Coordinates of N, CA and C in Angstrom, one line a residue:
M14 N 79.5 -37.4 -34.9 CA 78.4 -37.7 -34.5 C 78.2 -36.8 -32.9
T15 N 77.3 -36.2 -33.1 CA 77.0 -35.2 -31.9 C 76.2 -35.9 -30.7
Q16 N 76.7 -35.6 -29.6 CA 76.4 -36.6 -28.3 C 75.3 -35.4 -27.5
R17 N 74.3 -34.7 -28.2 CA 73.5 -33.7 -27.5 C 72.4 -34.2 -26.7
A18 N 72.0 -35.5 -27.1 CA 71.1 -35.9 -26.2 C 71.5 -37.1 -25.1
E19 N 72.6 -36.9 -24.9 CA 73.5 -38.1 -23.8 C 72.7 -37.7 -22.5
G20 N 72.5 -38.7 -21.9 CA 71.5 -38.7 -20.6 C 70.2 -38.6 -20.9
R21 N 69.7 -38.8 -21.8 CA 68.2 -38.6 -21.8 C 67.7 -40.1 -22.4
T22 N 66.6 -40.3 -22.1 CA 66.0 -41.7 -22.3 C 64.5 -41.5 -22.7
V23 N 64.3 -42.3 -23.9 CA 63.1 -42.2 -24.6 C 62.2 -43.2 -24.4
A24 N 60.9 -43.2 -24.0 CA 60.2 -44.5 -24.0 C 59.4 -44.5 -25.4
I25 N 59.5 -45.7 -26.2 CA 58.8 -46.1 -27.3 C 58.0 -46.7 -26.9
L26 N 56.5 -46.2 -26.9 CA 55.3 -47.1 -26.6 C 55.0 -47.8 -28.0
A27 N 55.0 -49.1 -28.0 CA 54.5 -49.9 -29.0 C 53.9 -51.1 -28.7
A28 N 52.9 -51.6 -29.7 CA 52.5 -52.7 -29.7 C 52.6 -53.6 -30.9
D29 N 51.9 -54.8 -31.1 CA 52.2 -55.2 -32.4 C 51.4 -54.5 -33.6
G30 N 51.9 -54.5 -34.6 CA 51.6 -53.7 -35.8 C 52.0 -52.4 -35.9
F31 N 53.2 -52.0 -35.3 CA 53.6 -50.7 -35.6 C 54.4 -50.4 -37.0
E32 N 54.2 -49.2 -37.3 CA 55.0 -49.2 -38.7 C 56.5 -49.2 -38.4
E33 N 57.2 -50.3 -39.0 CA 58.6 -50.3 -38.8 C 59.4 -49.0 -38.6
V34 N 59.6 -48.6 -39.8 CA 60.4 -47.2 -39.9 C 60.0 -46.2 -39.0
E35 N 58.8 -46.0 -38.7 CA 58.1 -44.8 -37.6 C 58.7 -45.5 -36.2
L36 N 59.4 -46.6 -36.0 CA 60.0 -46.7 -34.8 C 61.6 -46.7 -35.0
T37 N 61.8 -47.3 -35.9 CA 63.6 -47.6 -36.2 C 64.2 -46.3 -36.5
S38 N 63.6 -45.5 -37.3 CA 64.3 -44.3 -37.8 C 64.5 -43.4 -36.4
P39 N 63.3 -43.0 -35.7 CA 63.3 -42.2 -34.7 C 64.4 -42.7 -33.5
K40 N 64.1 -44.1 -33.4 CA 65.1 -44.4 -32.5 C 66.7 -44.6 -32.8
E41 N 67.2 -44.8 -34.0 CA 68.4 -44.4 -34.5 C 68.7 -43.1 -34.3
A42 N 68.0 -42.1 -34.7 CA 68.2 -40.6 -34.6 C 68.4 -40.2 -33.1
I43 N 68.0 -40.7 -32.3 CA 67.9 -40.6 -30.5 C 69.3 -40.9 -30.2
E44 N 69.5 -42.3 -30.7 CA 70.7 -42.9 -30.3 C 72.1 -42.3 -30.8
N45 N 72.0 -41.8 -32.3 CA 72.8 -41.2 -33.0 C 73.3 -39.9 -32.2
A46 N 72.5 -39.4 -31.2 CA 72.3 -38.1 -30.7 C 73.0 -38.2 -29.3
G47 N 73.1 -39.5 -29.0 CA 73.8 -39.9 -27.7 C 72.5 -40.2 -26.5
G48 N 71.3 -40.3 -27.1 CA 70.3 -40.6 -26.1 C 70.1 -42.2 -26.1
V49 N 69.3 -42.5 -25.4 CA 68.9 -44.0 -25.2 C 67.2 -44.3 -25.5
A50 N 66.8 -45.1 -26.3 CA 65.5 -45.4 -26.8 C 65.0 -46.7 -26.3
L51 N 64.0 -46.8 -25.2 CA 63.8 -48.1 -24.9 C 62.4 -48.4 -25.3
V52 N 61.9 -49.7 -26.0 CA 60.5 -50.0 -26.1 C 60.0 -50.5 -25.1
V53 N 58.8 -49.8 -24.9 CA 57.9 -50.1 -23.7 C 57.0 -50.7 -24.2
S54 N 56.0 -51.5 -24.0 CA 55.0 -52.5 -24.4 C 53.9 -53.1 -23.7
P55 N 53.0 -53.5 -24.0 CA 52.1 -54.2 -23.1 C 52.4 -55.7 -23.5
E56 N 53.1 -55.9 -24.4 CA 53.5 -57.0 -24.8 C 54.3 -57.6 -24.3
D57 N 54.6 -58.9 -24.2 CA 56.1 -59.5 -23.4 C 57.1 -59.9 -24.5
G58 N 58.4 -59.8 -24.3 CA 59.4 -60.2 -25.2 C 59.7 -59.5 -26.5
E59 N 58.8 -59.3 -27.5 CA 59.0 -58.6 -28.4 C 57.6 -58.0 -28.9
V60 N 57.7 -57.0 -29.9 CA 56.8 -56.6 -30.6 C 56.9 -56.8 -32.3
K61 N 56.0 -57.1 -32.9 CA 56.3 -57.1 -34.5 C 55.9 -56.2 -35.4
A62 N 56.6 -55.5 -36.2 CA 56.5 -54.5 -37.0 C 55.5 -55.0 -38.3
N63 N 55.0 -53.8 -38.9 CA 54.5 -54.1 -40.1 C 55.3 -52.8 -41.1
R64 N 55.4 -53.4 -42.6 CA 56.1 -52.5 -43.3 C 54.9 -52.3 -44.5
H65 N 54.2 -51.3 -44.0 CA 52.9 -50.7 -44.8 C 52.0 -51.9 -44.5
R66 N 51.4 -52.9 -45.2 CA 50.6 -53.8 -44.8 C 51.1 -55.0 -44.8
E67 N 52.4 -55.4 -44.9 CA 53.2 -56.8 -44.7 C 54.0 -56.5 -43.5
H68 N 54.3 -58.0 -43.1 CA 55.1 -58.3 -41.9 C 56.5 -57.8 -42.0
G69 N 57.2 -57.2 -40.9 CA 58.4 -56.5 -40.7 C 58.9 -57.3 -39.7
I70 N 60.2 -56.4 -39.2 CA 60.8 -57.3 -38.3 C 60.2 -57.3 -36.9
K71 N 60.9 -58.0 -35.7 CA 60.7 -58.0 -34.5 C 61.6 -57.2 -33.7
V72 N 60.8 -56.5 -32.7 CA 61.8 -55.6 -32.1 C 61.7 -55.9 -30.7
P73 N 62.7 -56.2 -29.8 CA 62.4 -56.6 -28.6 C 62.2 -55.8 -27.5
V74 N 61.3 -55.9 -26.5 CA 60.3 -55.1 -25.7 C 61.5 -54.9 -24.6
D75 N 61.8 -53.9 -24.2 CA 62.9 -53.6 -23.2 C 62.2 -53.3 -21.7
Q76 N 61.0 -52.9 -21.8 CA 60.2 -52.8 -20.5 C 58.6 -53.2 -20.7
K77 N 58.0 -53.7 -19.7 CA 56.9 -54.2 -20.0 C 56.1 -52.9 -19.4
L78 N 54.7 -52.4 -20.0 CA 53.9 -51.3 -19.7 C 53.6 -51.1 -18.4
D79 N 53.4 -52.6 -17.7 CA 52.9 -52.7 -16.1 C 53.8 -52.2 -15.4
E80 N 55.2 -51.9 -15.9 CA 56.3 -51.7 -14.9 C 57.1 -50.4 -15.1
A81 N 56.5 -49.9 -16.2 CA 57.2 -48.8 -16.8 C 56.5 -47.4 -16.1
K82 N 57.3 -46.4 -15.9 CA 56.8 -45.3 -15.1 C 57.3 -43.9 -15.8
A83 N 56.4 -42.8 -16.2 CA 57.0 -41.7 -17.0 C 58.1 -41.1 -16.2
E84 N 58.1 -41.0 -14.7 CA 59.1 -40.3 -14.4 C 60.5 -40.8 -14.4
D85 N 60.7 -42.0 -14.9 CA 62.0 -42.7 -15.4 C 62.7 -42.4 -16.7
F86 N 61.7 -41.6 -17.7 CA 62.0 -41.2 -18.8 C 62.1 -39.6 -19.1
D87 N 62.2 -39.2 -20.3 CA 62.6 -37.8 -20.3 C 61.4 -37.5 -21.6
A88 N 61.2 -38.3 -22.2 CA 60.2 -38.2 -23.3 C 59.5 -39.2 -23.8
L89 N 58.4 -39.1 -24.5 CA 57.6 -40.5 -25.0 C 57.6 -40.3 -26.5
L90 N 57.7 -41.5 -27.3 CA 57.7 -41.4 -28.7 C 56.6 -42.5 -28.9
I91 N 55.5 -42.1 -29.9 CA 54.4 -43.0 -30.2 C 54.3 -43.2 -31.7
P92 N 55.0 -44.4 -32.1 CA 55.0 -44.7 -33.5 C 53.5 -44.9 -34.1
G93 N 53.1 -44.8 -35.4 CA 52.1 -45.2 -35.9 C 52.0 -46.7 -36.5
G94 N 51.3 -46.7 -37.4 CA 51.0 -47.8 -38.0 C 49.6 -48.0 -37.7
L95 N 48.8 -49.1 -38.6 CA 47.4 -49.1 -38.8 C 46.9 -50.0 -37.2
F96 N 47.8 -50.9 -36.9 CA 47.5 -51.7 -35.7 C 47.9 -51.4 -34.3
N97 N 49.1 -50.6 -34.3 CA 49.7 -50.2 -32.9 C 48.9 -49.3 -32.2
P98 N 48.2 -48.3 -32.8 CA 47.6 -47.2 -32.1 C 46.2 -47.9 -31.6
D99 N 45.4 -48.8 -32.5 CA 44.3 -49.3 -32.2 C 44.5 -49.9 -30.8
A100 N 45.5 -51.0 -31.0 CA 45.7 -51.8 -29.7 C 45.9 -50.7 -28.2
L101 N 46.7 -49.8 -28.5 CA 47.1 -49.0 -27.5 C 46.0 -48.0 -27.0
R102 N 45.3 -47.5 -28.0 CA 44.3 -46.6 -27.6 C 43.2 -47.1 -26.7
V103 N 43.0 -48.6 -26.7 CA 41.9 -49.2 -25.8 C 42.7 -49.8 -24.5
N104 N 43.9 -49.6 -24.2 CA 44.6 -50.1 -23.0 C 44.6 -49.1 -22.1
Q105 N 44.0 -49.1 -21.0 CA 43.7 -47.8 -20.0 C 45.3 -47.6 -19.4
K106 N 46.1 -48.5 -19.4 CA 47.6 -48.3 -18.7 C 48.6 -47.5 -19.8
A107 N 48.2 -47.8 -21.2 CA 49.0 -46.8 -22.3 C 48.3 -45.6 -22.1
L108 N 47.3 -45.4 -22.1 CA 46.7 -44.0 -22.0 C 47.2 -43.2 -20.6
D109 N 47.1 -43.8 -19.6 CA 47.7 -43.4 -18.2 C 49.2 -42.9 -18.4
F110 N 49.9 -44.0 -19.3 CA 51.2 -43.7 -19.5 C 51.6 -42.4 -20.2
A111 N 50.8 -42.3 -21.2 CA 51.0 -40.9 -22.3 C 50.5 -39.9 -21.1
S112 N 49.5 -39.9 -20.7 CA 49.1 -38.8 -19.9 C 50.0 -38.2 -19.0
A113 N 50.7 -39.4 -18.3 CA 51.9 -38.9 -17.1 C 52.7 -37.8 -17.8
F114 N 53.3 -38.3 -19.2 CA 54.2 -37.2 -19.8 C 53.6 -36.0 -19.9
F115 N 52.6 -35.4 -20.3 CA 51.8 -34.2 -20.5 C 51.7 -33.7 -19.1
A116 N 51.4 -34.2 -17.9 CA 51.4 -34.1 -16.7 C 52.7 -33.6 -16.0
Q117 N 53.8 -34.3 -16.5 CA 54.9 -33.9 -16.3 C 55.9 -32.9 -17.2
K118 N 55.1 -32.5 -18.1 CA 55.7 -31.6 -18.9 C 56.8 -31.8 -19.7
K119 N 57.0 -33.1 -20.1 CA 57.9 -33.8 -20.9 C 57.4 -34.0 -22.2
P120 N 58.3 -33.8 -23.3 CA 58.2 -34.1 -24.7 C 57.5 -35.4 -25.1
V121 N 56.6 -35.0 -26.0 CA 55.8 -36.4 -26.7 C 56.0 -36.1 -27.9
F122 N 56.4 -37.2 -28.9 CA 56.7 -37.4 -30.2 C 55.5 -38.2 -30.7
S123 N 54.7 -38.0 -31.7 CA 53.7 -39.1 -32.2 C 53.8 -38.8 -33.9
I124 N 53.7 -39.9 -34.5 CA 53.7 -39.8 -36.1 C 52.5 -40.7 -36.6
C125 N 52.1 -40.2 -37.7 CA 51.0 -41.1 -38.5 C 50.0 -41.3 -37.9
H126 N 49.4 -42.3 -37.7 CA 48.3 -43.1 -37.0 C 48.5 -42.8 -35.3
G127 N 49.8 -42.6 -34.7 CA 50.1 -42.4 -33.4 C 49.4 -41.7 -32.6
P128 N 48.8 -40.5 -33.3 CA 48.3 -39.3 -32.4 C 46.7 -40.0 -31.9
Q129 N 46.2 -41.1 -32.5 CA 45.1 -41.8 -32.3 C 44.9 -41.9 -30.5
V130 N 46.4 -42.4 -30.2 CA 46.3 -42.9 -28.6 C 46.2 -41.4 -27.8
L131 N 46.7 -40.6 -28.3 CA 46.5 -39.0 -27.6 C 45.1 -38.7 -27.6
I132 N 44.4 -39.0 -29.0 CA 43.0 -38.5 -28.7 C 42.1 -39.3 -27.9
S133 N 42.6 -40.7 -27.8 CA 41.6 -41.4 -26.6 C 42.2 -41.3 -25.4
A134 N 43.0 -40.8 -25.1 CA 43.8 -40.2 -24.0 C 43.3 -38.9 -23.5
G135 N 42.4 -38.2 -24.5 CA 41.8 -36.9 -24.1 C 42.7 -35.6 -24.2
L136 N 44.1 -35.8 -24.8 CA 45.4 -35.0 -24.7 C 45.3 -33.9 -26.0
V137 N 44.3 -33.9 -26.8 CA 44.5 -32.9 -28.3 C 43.8 -31.8 -28.1
N138 N 42.8 -31.6 -27.2 CA 41.8 -30.5 -27.1 C 42.9 -29.1 -27.2
G139 N 42.7 -28.4 -28.2 CA 43.2 -27.0 -28.4 C 44.9 -27.1 -28.7
R140 N 45.4 -28.4 -28.8 CA 46.6 -28.4 -29.3 C 46.9 -28.3 -31.0
K141 N 47.8 -27.7 -31.4 CA 48.4 -27.7 -32.8 C 49.2 -29.0 -33.2
M142 N 48.4 -29.7 -34.3 CA 48.9 -31.1 -34.3 C 48.8 -31.3 -36.0
T143 N 49.3 -32.5 -36.4 CA 49.2 -33.1 -37.6 C 49.2 -34.6 -37.5
G144 N 49.0 -35.4 -38.4 CA 48.9 -36.8 -38.3 C 48.6 -37.2 -39.8
F145 N 48.5 -38.5 -40.1 CA 48.2 -39.2 -41.4 C 47.1 -38.5 -41.7
K146 N 46.9 -38.4 -43.1 CA 45.8 -37.5 -43.7 C 44.3 -38.4 -43.3
A147 N 44.5 -39.7 -43.2 CA 43.1 -40.3 -42.7 C 42.5 -39.9 -41.2
I148 N 43.4 -39.4 -40.4 CA 43.2 -39.3 -39.0 C 43.0 -37.7 -38.7
Q149 N 43.2 -37.0 -39.7 CA 43.2 -35.7 -39.3 C 41.9 -35.0 -38.9
Q150 N 40.8 -35.7 -39.5 CA 39.6 -35.2 -39.2 C 39.2 -35.5 -37.8
D151 N 39.8 -36.9 -37.4 CA 39.6 -37.3 -36.1 C 40.2 -36.2 -35.0
L152 N 41.6 -35.9 -35.5 CA 42.2 -35.0 -34.5 C 41.2 -33.6 -34.5
K153 N 40.6 -33.1 -35.5 CA 40.0 -31.8 -35.4 C 38.5 -32.2 -34.8
N154 N 38.0 -33.2 -34.9 CA 36.9 -33.5 -34.0 C 37.2 -33.5 -32.4
A155 N 38.3 -34.2 -32.3 CA 38.8 -34.0 -30.8 C 39.2 -32.9 -30.2
G156 N 39.2 -31.6 -31.1 CA 39.5 -30.2 -30.7 C 40.9 -29.9 -30.9
A157 N 41.6 -30.7 -31.7 CA 43.0 -30.2 -32.4 C 42.9 -29.2 -33.2
V158 N 44.0 -28.1 -33.5 CA 43.9 -27.4 -34.5 C 45.2 -28.0 -35.3
V159 N 44.8 -28.6 -36.6 CA 45.3 -29.2 -37.3 C 45.8 -28.6 -38.9
S160 N 47.0 -28.7 -39.1 CA 47.3 -28.4 -40.3 C 48.4 -29.6 -40.9
D161 N 47.9 -29.8 -42.1 CA 48.8 -30.6 -43.2 C 50.3 -30.2 -43.3
E162 N 51.0 -30.5 -42.3 CA 52.5 -30.0 -42.7 C 53.4 -31.4 -42.2
P163 N 54.6 -31.2 -42.5 CA 55.5 -32.5 -42.3 C 55.7 -32.6 -40.8
V164 N 55.9 -31.6 -40.1 CA 55.8 -31.8 -38.7 C 55.4 -30.4 -38.0
V165 N 54.7 -30.9 -37.0 CA 54.1 -29.6 -36.1 C 54.4 -29.7 -34.7
V166 N 55.0 -28.6 -34.3 CA 55.5 -28.4 -32.8 C 54.6 -27.5 -31.9
D167 N 54.2 -27.8 -30.8 CA 53.3 -27.2 -29.9 C 53.8 -27.5 -28.4
S168 N 54.6 -26.7 -27.9 CA 55.2 -26.6 -26.6 C 55.4 -28.0 -26.3
G169 N 56.4 -28.6 -27.0 CA 56.7 -30.1 -26.4 C 56.1 -31.4 -27.1
L170 N 54.9 -31.2 -27.9 CA 54.3 -31.9 -28.2 C 54.7 -31.9 -29.8
V171 N 55.4 -32.8 -30.4 CA 55.7 -33.1 -31.9 C 55.2 -34.1 -32.6
T172 N 54.3 -33.7 -33.8 CA 53.6 -34.7 -34.5 C 53.8 -34.7 -35.9
S173 N 53.6 -35.6 -36.6 CA 54.2 -35.7 -38.1 C 53.1 -36.9 -38.5
R174 N 53.3 -36.6 -40.2 CA 52.2 -37.3 -40.8 C 52.6 -38.6 -41.2
N175 N 53.8 -38.9 -42.0 CA 54.1 -40.3 -42.3 C 55.5 -40.4 -42.7
P176 N 55.9 -41.7 -42.9 CA 57.5 -42.0 -43.2 C 58.1 -41.1 -44.1
D177 N 57.4 -40.3 -44.9 CA 58.2 -39.4 -46.1 C 58.4 -38.2 -45.0
D178 N 57.9 -37.7 -44.1 CA 58.5 -36.8 -43.2 C 59.4 -37.0 -42.0
L179 N 59.9 -38.4 -42.2 CA 60.7 -38.7 -40.6 C 62.1 -38.0 -40.9
P180 N 62.7 -37.4 -41.8 CA 63.7 -36.6 -41.4 C 63.5 -35.3 -40.7
A181 N 62.7 -34.6 -41.2 CA 61.9 -33.5 -40.4 C 61.6 -33.9 -38.8
F182 N 60.9 -34.8 -38.7 CA 60.6 -35.4 -37.5 C 61.5 -35.8 -36.5
N183 N 62.4 -36.6 -37.0 CA 63.7 -36.9 -36.7 C 64.4 -35.8 -35.8
D184 N 64.5 -34.7 -36.6 CA 65.4 -33.5 -36.3 C 64.5 -33.1 -35.0
K185 N 63.4 -32.7 -35.1 CA 62.6 -32.1 -34.4 C 62.4 -33.0 -32.6
I186 N 62.6 -34.1 -33.2 CA 62.8 -35.0 -32.1 C 64.0 -34.5 -31.1
V187 N 65.0 -34.9 -31.7 CA 66.4 -34.6 -31.0 C 66.5 -33.2 -30.3
E188 N 65.8 -32.3 -31.1 CA 65.7 -30.8 -30.7 C 65.1 -30.7 -29.5
E189 N 63.9 -31.3 -29.5 CA 62.9 -31.0 -28.2 C 63.5 -31.8 -27.2
L190 N 63.8 -32.9 -27.4 CA 64.6 -33.9 -26.6 C 65.8 -33.2 -25.6
C191 N 66.6 -32.3 -26.3 CA 67.5 -31.6 -25.7 C 67.1 -30.6 -25.1
E192 N 65.9 -30.0 -25.4 CA 65.1 -28.6 -24.7 C 64.9 -29.2 -23.2
G193 N 64.4 -30.5 -23.1 CA 63.7 -30.8 -21.8 C 62.2 -30.7 -21.6
K194 N 62.0 -30.4 -20.5 CA 60.5 -30.2 -20.2 C 60.0 -28.8 -20.5
H195 N 59.0 -28.7 -20.9 CA 58.3 -27.6 -21.5 C 56.9 -27.0 -20.5
Q196 N 57.3 -25.9 -20.0 CA 56.2 -25.6 -18.9 C 54.9 -25.3 -19.6
A197 N 54.9 -25.1 -20.9 CA 53.6 -24.8 -21.5 C 53.0 -26.0 -22.0
Q198 N 53.7 -27.3 -21.8 CA 53.1 -28.7 -22.3 C 51.9 -28.6 -21.1
K199 N 50.8 -29.1 -21.8 CA 49.7 -29.0 -21.0 C 49.1 -30.6 -21.3
Q200 N 47.8 -30.7 -20.5 CA 47.2 -32.2 -20.9 C 46.0 -31.8 -22.0
S201 N 45.4 -30.6 -21.9 CA 44.2 -30.1 -22.7 C 44.0 -28.6 -22.5
V202 N 43.2 -28.5 -23.5 CA 42.5 -27.2 -23.1 C 41.3 -27.2 -23.4
V203 N 40.3 -26.7 -22.3 CA 39.1 -27.1 -22.0 C 38.4 -26.1 -23.1
A204 N 37.6 -26.5 -23.9 CA 37.1 -25.6 -24.9 C 35.7 -24.8 -24.3

C-alpha cells in the first residue's frame, strides 16, 4: 500500500440520496493512499445512500457543513446520485463551500450527477468536463466543454460519468490530490 496522499484531507460533500459506491469507492482509494476523507453534510449524524434507486447504507457525518471551512481541507469530492446533488444545489452554504475550493485553487472531484452542484455554483463555464449522460446537456448549457469520456481532468477539476468509471476516477483523484493546488484552477471563464 502506498502512502502517497499522507497528510492530505478530502471533504466529501454529501446529503441524503448520494450514490453509495460513488462515495465509498473514492473514500477507500483516498484512505488506501494514506489520505483522510471526511463526510461534510448539511445533515446531522448520518446521511443515507442509495444503490441506484434502492436504499443503501448510512454513512456517519464527520462535520456539519455549517462548521466546515474549505481552508481546512486539501480537496473536495462531490458524489452523484439522483437526490444528493438536488439537495446540495439549492443549499447556498454548499455552493459557497464548493466555490471556496476553486477560489483556493484546490482540486475538486465530481462524478455522475455531482457536477450539477458546480453548475448551480456557477463554476463550469469554460471548463472541460464530463458527467452522467443525462446531465451532459446541462453542463453544455452552463458553458462547459463536455466530452463523453470516463474521466476528464481540467487543471485540478476531475469529473467522471458513472460507477463503471470509478477505477479511472479514483486513480485521478489520488494523482490530483498528491499534486495539490493548481494555479490554473479557476472559478469560471467569462464567455
